[in-house]
Every structure is written in C-alpha cells, then in structure tokens.
CSV table of C-alpha atoms in Angstrom, one decimal:
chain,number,residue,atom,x,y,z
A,1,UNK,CA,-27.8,12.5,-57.4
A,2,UNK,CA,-27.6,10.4,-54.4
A,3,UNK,CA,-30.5,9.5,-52.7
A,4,UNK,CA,-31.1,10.0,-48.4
A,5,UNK,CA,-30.4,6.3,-48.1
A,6,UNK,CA,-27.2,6.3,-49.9
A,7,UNK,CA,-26.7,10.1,-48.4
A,8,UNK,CA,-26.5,8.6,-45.0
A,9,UNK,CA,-24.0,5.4,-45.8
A,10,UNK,CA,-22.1,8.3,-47.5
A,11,UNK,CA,-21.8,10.4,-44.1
A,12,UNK,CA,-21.3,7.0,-42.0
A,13,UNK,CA,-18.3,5.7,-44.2
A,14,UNK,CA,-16.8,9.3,-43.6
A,15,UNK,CA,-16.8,9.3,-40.2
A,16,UNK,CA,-15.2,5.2,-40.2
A,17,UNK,CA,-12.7,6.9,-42.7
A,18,UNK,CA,-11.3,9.7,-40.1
A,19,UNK,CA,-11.9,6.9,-37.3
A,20,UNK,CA,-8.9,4.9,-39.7
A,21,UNK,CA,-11.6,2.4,-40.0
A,22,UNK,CA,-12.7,0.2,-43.0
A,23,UNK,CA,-16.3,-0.8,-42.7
A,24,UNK,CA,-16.7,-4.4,-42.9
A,25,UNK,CA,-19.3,-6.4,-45.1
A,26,UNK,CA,-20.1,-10.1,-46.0
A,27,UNK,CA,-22.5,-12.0,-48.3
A,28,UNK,CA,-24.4,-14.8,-47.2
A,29,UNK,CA,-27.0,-16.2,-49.6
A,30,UNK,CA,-29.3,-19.0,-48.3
A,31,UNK,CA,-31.6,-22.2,-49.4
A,32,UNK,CA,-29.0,-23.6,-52.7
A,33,UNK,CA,-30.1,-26.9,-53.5
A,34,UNK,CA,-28.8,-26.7,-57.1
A,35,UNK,CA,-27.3,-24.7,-60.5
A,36,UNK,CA,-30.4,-22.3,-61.4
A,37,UNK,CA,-30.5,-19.9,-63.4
A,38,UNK,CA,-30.9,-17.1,-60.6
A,39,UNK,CA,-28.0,-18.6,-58.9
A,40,UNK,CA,-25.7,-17.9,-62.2
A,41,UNK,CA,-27.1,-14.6,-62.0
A,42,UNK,CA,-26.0,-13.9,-58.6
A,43,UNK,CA,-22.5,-16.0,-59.2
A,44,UNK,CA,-21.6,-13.8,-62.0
A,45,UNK,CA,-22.9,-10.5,-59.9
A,46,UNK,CA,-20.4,-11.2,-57.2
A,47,UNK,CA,-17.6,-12.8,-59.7
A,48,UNK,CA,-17.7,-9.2,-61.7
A,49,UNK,CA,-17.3,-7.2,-58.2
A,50,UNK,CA,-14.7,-10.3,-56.7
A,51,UNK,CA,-17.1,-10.0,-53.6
A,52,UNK,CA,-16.7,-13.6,-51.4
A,53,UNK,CA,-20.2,-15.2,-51.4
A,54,UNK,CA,-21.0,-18.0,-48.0
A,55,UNK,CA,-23.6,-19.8,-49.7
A,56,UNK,CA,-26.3,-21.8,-47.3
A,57,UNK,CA,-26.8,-25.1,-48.9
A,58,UNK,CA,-29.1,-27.6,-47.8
A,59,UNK,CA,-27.3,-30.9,-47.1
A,60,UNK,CA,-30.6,-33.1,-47.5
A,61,UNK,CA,-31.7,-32.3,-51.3
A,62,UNK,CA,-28.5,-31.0,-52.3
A,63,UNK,CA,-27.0,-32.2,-55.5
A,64,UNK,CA,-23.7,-33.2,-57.4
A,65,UNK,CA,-24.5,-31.0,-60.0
A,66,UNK,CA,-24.3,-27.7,-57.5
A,67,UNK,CA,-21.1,-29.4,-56.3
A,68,UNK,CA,-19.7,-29.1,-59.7
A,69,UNK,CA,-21.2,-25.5,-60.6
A,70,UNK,CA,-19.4,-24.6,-57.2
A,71,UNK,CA,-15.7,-26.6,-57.8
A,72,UNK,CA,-13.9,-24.2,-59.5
A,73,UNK,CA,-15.2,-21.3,-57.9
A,74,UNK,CA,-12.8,-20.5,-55.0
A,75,UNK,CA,-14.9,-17.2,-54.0
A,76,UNK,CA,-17.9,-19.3,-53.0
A,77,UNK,CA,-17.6,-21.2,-49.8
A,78,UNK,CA,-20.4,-23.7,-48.3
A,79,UNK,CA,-22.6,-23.3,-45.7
A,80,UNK,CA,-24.6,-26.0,-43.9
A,81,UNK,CA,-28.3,-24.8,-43.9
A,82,UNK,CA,-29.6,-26.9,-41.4
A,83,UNK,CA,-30.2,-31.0,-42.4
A,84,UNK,CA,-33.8,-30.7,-44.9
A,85,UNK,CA,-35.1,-27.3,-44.1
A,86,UNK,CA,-38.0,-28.8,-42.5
A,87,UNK,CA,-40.5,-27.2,-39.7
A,88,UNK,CA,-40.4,-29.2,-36.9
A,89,UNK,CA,-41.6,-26.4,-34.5
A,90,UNK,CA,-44.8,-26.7,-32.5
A,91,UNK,CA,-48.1,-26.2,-33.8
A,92,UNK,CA,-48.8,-22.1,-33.3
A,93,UNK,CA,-44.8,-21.0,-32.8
A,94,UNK,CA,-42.6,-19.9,-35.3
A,95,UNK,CA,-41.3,-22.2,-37.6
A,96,UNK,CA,-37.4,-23.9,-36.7
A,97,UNK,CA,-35.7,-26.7,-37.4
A,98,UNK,CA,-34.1,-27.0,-34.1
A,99,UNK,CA,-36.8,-25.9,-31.8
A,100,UNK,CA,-36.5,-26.6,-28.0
A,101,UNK,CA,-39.5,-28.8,-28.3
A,102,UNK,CA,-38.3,-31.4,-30.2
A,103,UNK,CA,-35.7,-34.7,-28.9
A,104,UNK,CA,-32.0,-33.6,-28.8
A,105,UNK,CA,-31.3,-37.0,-30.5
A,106,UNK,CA,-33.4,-36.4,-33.4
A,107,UNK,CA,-31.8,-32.8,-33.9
A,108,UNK,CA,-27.5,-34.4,-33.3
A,109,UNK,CA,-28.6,-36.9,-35.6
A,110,UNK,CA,-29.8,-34.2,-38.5
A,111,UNK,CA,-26.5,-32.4,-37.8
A,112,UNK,CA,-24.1,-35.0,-38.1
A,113,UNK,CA,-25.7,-36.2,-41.4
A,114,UNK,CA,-25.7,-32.9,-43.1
A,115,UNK,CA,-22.3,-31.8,-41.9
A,116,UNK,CA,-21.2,-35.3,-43.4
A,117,UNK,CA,-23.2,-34.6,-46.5
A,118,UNK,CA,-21.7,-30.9,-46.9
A,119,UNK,CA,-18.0,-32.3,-46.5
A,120,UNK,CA,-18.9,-35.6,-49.1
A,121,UNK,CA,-20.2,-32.9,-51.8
A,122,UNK,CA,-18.2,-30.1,-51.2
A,123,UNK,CA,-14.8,-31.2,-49.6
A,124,UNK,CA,-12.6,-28.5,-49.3
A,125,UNK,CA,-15.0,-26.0,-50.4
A,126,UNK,CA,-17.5,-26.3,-47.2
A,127,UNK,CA,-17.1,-24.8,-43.8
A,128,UNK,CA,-17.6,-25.9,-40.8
A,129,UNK,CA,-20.9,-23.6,-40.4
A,130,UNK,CA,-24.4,-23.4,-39.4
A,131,UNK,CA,-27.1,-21.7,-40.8
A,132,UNK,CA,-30.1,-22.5,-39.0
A,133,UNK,CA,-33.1,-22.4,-41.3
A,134,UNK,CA,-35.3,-19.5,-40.5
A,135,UNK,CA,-32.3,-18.1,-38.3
A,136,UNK,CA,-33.8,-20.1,-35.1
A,137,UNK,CA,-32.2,-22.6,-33.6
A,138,UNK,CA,-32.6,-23.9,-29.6
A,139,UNK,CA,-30.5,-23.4,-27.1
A,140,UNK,CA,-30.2,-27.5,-27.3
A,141,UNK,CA,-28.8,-27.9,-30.2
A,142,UNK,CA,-26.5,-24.7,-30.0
A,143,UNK,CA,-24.9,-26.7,-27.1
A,144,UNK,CA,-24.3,-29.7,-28.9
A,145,UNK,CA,-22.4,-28.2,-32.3
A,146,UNK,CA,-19.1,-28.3,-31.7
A,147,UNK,CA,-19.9,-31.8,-30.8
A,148,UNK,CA,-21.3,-32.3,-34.3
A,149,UNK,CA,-18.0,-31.0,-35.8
A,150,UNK,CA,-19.3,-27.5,-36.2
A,151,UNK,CA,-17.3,-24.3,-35.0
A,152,UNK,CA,-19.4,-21.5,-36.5
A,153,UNK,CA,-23.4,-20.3,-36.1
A,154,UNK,CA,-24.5,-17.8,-38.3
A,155,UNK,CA,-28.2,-16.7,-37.3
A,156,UNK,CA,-29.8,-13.0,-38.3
A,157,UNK,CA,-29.2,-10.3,-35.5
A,158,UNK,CA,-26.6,-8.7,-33.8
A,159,UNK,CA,-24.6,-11.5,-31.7
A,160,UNK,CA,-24.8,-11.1,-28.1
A,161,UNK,CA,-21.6,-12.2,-27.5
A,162,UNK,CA,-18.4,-13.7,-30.1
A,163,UNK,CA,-19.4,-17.3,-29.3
A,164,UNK,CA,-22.5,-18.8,-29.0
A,165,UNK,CA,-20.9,-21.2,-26.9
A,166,UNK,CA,-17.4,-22.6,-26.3
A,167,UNK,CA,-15.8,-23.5,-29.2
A,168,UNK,CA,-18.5,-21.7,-31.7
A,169,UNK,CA,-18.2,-18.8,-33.4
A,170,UNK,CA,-21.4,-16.1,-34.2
A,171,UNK,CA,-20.9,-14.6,-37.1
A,172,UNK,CA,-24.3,-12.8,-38.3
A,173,UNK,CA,-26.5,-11.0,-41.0
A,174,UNK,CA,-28.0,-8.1,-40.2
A,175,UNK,CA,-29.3,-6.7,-43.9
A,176,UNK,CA,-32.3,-8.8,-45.3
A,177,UNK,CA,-33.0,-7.7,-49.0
A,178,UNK,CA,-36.2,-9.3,-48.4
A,179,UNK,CA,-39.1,-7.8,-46.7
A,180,UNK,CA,-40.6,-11.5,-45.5
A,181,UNK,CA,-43.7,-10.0,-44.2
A,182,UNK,CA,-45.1,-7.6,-46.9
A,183,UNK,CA,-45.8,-10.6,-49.1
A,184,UNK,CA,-41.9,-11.2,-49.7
A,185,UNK,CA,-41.2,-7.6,-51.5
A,186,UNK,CA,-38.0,-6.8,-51.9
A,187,UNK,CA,-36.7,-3.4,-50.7
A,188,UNK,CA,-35.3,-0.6,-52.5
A,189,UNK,CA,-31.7,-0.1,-52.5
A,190,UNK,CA,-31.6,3.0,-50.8
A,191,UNK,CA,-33.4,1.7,-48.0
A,192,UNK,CA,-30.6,-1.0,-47.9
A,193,UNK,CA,-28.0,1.5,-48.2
A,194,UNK,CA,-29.5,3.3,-44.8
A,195,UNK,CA,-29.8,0.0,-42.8
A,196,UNK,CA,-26.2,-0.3,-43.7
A,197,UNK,CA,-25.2,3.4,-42.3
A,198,UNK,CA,-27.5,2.1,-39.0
A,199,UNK,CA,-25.5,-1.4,-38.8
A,200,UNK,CA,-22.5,0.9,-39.2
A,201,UNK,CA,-23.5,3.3,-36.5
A,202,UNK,CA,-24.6,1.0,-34.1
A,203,UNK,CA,-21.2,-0.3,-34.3
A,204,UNK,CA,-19.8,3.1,-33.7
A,205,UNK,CA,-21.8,4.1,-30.8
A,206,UNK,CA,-21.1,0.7,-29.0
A,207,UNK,CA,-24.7,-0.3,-29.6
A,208,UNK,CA,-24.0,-3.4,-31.4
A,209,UNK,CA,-20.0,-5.4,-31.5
A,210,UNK,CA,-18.3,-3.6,-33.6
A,211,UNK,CA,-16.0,-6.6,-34.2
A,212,UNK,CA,-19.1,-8.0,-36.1
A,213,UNK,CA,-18.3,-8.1,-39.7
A,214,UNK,CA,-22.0,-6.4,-41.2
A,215,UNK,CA,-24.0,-9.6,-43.0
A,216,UNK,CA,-26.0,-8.7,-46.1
A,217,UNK,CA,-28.6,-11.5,-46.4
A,218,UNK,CA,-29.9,-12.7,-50.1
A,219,UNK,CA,-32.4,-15.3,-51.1
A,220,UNK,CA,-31.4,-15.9,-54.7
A,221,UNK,CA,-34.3,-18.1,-55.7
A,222,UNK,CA,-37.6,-15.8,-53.9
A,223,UNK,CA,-35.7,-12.4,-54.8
A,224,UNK,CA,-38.1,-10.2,-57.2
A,225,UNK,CA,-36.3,-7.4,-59.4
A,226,UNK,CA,-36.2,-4.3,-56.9
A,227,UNK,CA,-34.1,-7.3,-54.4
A,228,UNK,CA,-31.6,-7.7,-57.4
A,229,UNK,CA,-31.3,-4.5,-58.1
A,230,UNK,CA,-31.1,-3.1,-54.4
A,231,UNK,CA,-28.0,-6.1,-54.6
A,232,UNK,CA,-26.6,-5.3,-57.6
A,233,UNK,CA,-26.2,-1.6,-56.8
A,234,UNK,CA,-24.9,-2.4,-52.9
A,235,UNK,CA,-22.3,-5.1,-54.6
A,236,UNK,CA,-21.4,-2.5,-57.1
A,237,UNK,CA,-21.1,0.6,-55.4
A,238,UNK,CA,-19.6,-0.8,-52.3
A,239,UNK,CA,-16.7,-3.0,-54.2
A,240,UNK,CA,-15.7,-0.1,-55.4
A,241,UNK,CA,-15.7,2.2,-52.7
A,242,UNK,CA,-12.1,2.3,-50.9
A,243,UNK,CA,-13.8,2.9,-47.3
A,244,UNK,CA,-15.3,-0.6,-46.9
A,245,UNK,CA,-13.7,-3.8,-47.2
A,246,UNK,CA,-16.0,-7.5,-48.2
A,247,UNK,CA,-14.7,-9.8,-45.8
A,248,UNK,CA,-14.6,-13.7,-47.1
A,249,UNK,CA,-16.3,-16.4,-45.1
A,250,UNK,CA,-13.3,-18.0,-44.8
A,251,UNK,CA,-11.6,-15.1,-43.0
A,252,UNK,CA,-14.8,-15.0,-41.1
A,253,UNK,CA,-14.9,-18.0,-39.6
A,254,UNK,CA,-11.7,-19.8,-40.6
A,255,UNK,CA,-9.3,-16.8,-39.3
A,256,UNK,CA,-7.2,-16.7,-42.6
C-alpha cells in the first residue's frame, strides 16, 4: 500500500504523463575525498538502477586512489566541490567558502587550483562544474568562473534564472535526504517522495523553471539508515517507473 508521500508523486507523475511530459531527475552526491565503504555502497545502488551519479569531489584532499575507484565507471562524472572545503566566512554568518568578505584573489586562486587538480586526477571523467561547499558562494566569485575555466554552478534551490552569469550554467538540487538541522536525521522516504511531487508541481504551475532538471542531494559519508533507505527506494522505484527519466550530468551540463 502506498503511503501519502508516495500517493502524491503518484498523482503528480499522472498529470506530467497526460501533459506528454517525462519528469526529470538527477543525482548529485557531495564531499568524496576517497573509496569508502559507503561510497561502494552508493556506487553499486546507482550501478544496479543505471542511474548517472555527479559526484562533488574535493580537489584539495582528493586522492589517486578515488581516481582509480572512479576510471572505469563511465556513469559517474566529477564535480569540483569547491578548493579544501574550508569556512572562510565571517565570524557569526553562515559558513562559505567563497563569501563576499573575503579577497577575490584568494578565492580565483582556490578555483584555478582545484579545477586543475579535478582535470590532473580525473581527466576526462571531470566536468567543468562548481559545487560550492555549503551551496553558498558570492556574487564575486560567481563572476569570475568562466574565467577560471568553469561553465557550470550547481548550488541548492530553484535557479533564478538558466545562467548564473554569462557563460555559466545553474543547474540545481532541490531534494536534501538530509535534515541538516534536526541533528543530521535523515528523512523518510515518503517525505522525499512528496518533496519530489512539490518540485514537480512547482514546475507545472510556473512556480519554479520547469526546464530545471529536479536534483536529489546525497551525502554518502553523514547519511544514517532511514537516508539510505529513503535513497534506495527513490533510485528504485523511480528507475523503474516509465514516467520519469534520470538525466546524466553530462547531458546536464555538457548538452549531450
């Protein structure tokens, strides 16, 4: 018996389905550094569904070992998450990497070592994306990207526009598995099944860009059981389900 969550992604998908509409999903995992045990878990999770995984790595403590876990997967394409995943924010703001109070110099110089440290581990593998640690990042450094060699930003809410700025493509999450502030509890899959059906009908409604693919965002080394389950059962259900389709980030961001 389905539950209200799932009951309500049920009804959305319908409604996409007489629209002649596939709903579109993508799976962006964040903060790799290297081959874990949870991260086999969640590579053979998305291997047995053939779901695309963007995986966030962090250029700074990255190692060859993940570079050779990752060479022969072709489903799994690299992310940059930020330079060292360090706070450089203000004493008493939120935490960010690439906050508005700290030198422009200082932030170009972080990007242009880890997108060089990205490409030198992952070659052909990596794309030419941000993830911003904690999803913030100034408007600074957002002008200065595609100067750094980077074309795509992927933060977590619903892009205000396609590109963040010329030349830079937004491409979101919108799904957290992870509720950060009740002590990092995951949440229940049917409670990710309704945000889903909300991303879905926010879309519809003309409420959010409904050219936004819908990101589901996983943290594969903080995730407790009812976070893997809520994923395995949203990977499962959903690869199966003709109405939806799990885009790949290299159709994402690379147009192919």
């Amino acid at each position: 018996m389905k539950t209200l969550g799932w009951r309500e992604l049920d009804s959305e998908l319908k409604i996409w389905e007489q629209m002649g509409r596939k709903a579109e999903l993508w799976l962006r995992d964040d903060d790799a550094v290297a081959p874990t045990d949870e991260l086999d878990r969640l590579l053979s999770l998305v291997d047995s569904a053939q779901v695309p995984l963007a995986l966030a790595v962090i250029p700074a403590t990255a190692t060859e070992d993940l570079a050779r876990r990752l060479a022969s997967i072709n489903a799994v394409s690299v992310l940059q998450h930020g330079y060292a995943h360090i706070n450089h924010g203000v004493l008493g703001s939120k935490k960010s990497e690439f906050p508005n109070s700290r030198p422009l110099h200082d932030m170009m110089s972080d990007l242009l070592e880890g997108h060089s440290a990205i490409l030198d581990l992952f070659g052909d593998g990596a794309l030419p994306v941000l993830v911003p640690p904690w999803n913030r990042i100034s408007t600074h450094a957002i002008n200065c990207l595609f100067d750094c060699g980077i074309s795509g930003l992927s933060r977590f809410k619903s892009r205000s526009s396609r590109f963040a700025v010329t030349g830079v493509l937004e491409i979101n999450t919108h799904v957290d598995l992870i509720s950060w502030h009740d002590f990092k509890a995951g949440k229940p899959a049917d409670l990710i099944a309704a945000e889903v059906a909300r991303q879905l009908a926010a879309r519809r409604t003309g409420d959010a860009d409904d050219a936004e693919a819908i990101g589901i965002l996983s943290h594969h080394l903080v995730m407790d059981e009812v976070a893997w389950d809520a994923l395995t059962q949203l990977i499962k259900i959903l690869s199966a389900d003709s109405r939806v389709r799990w885009r790949s980030p290299k159709s994402l961001f690379g147009g192919t």
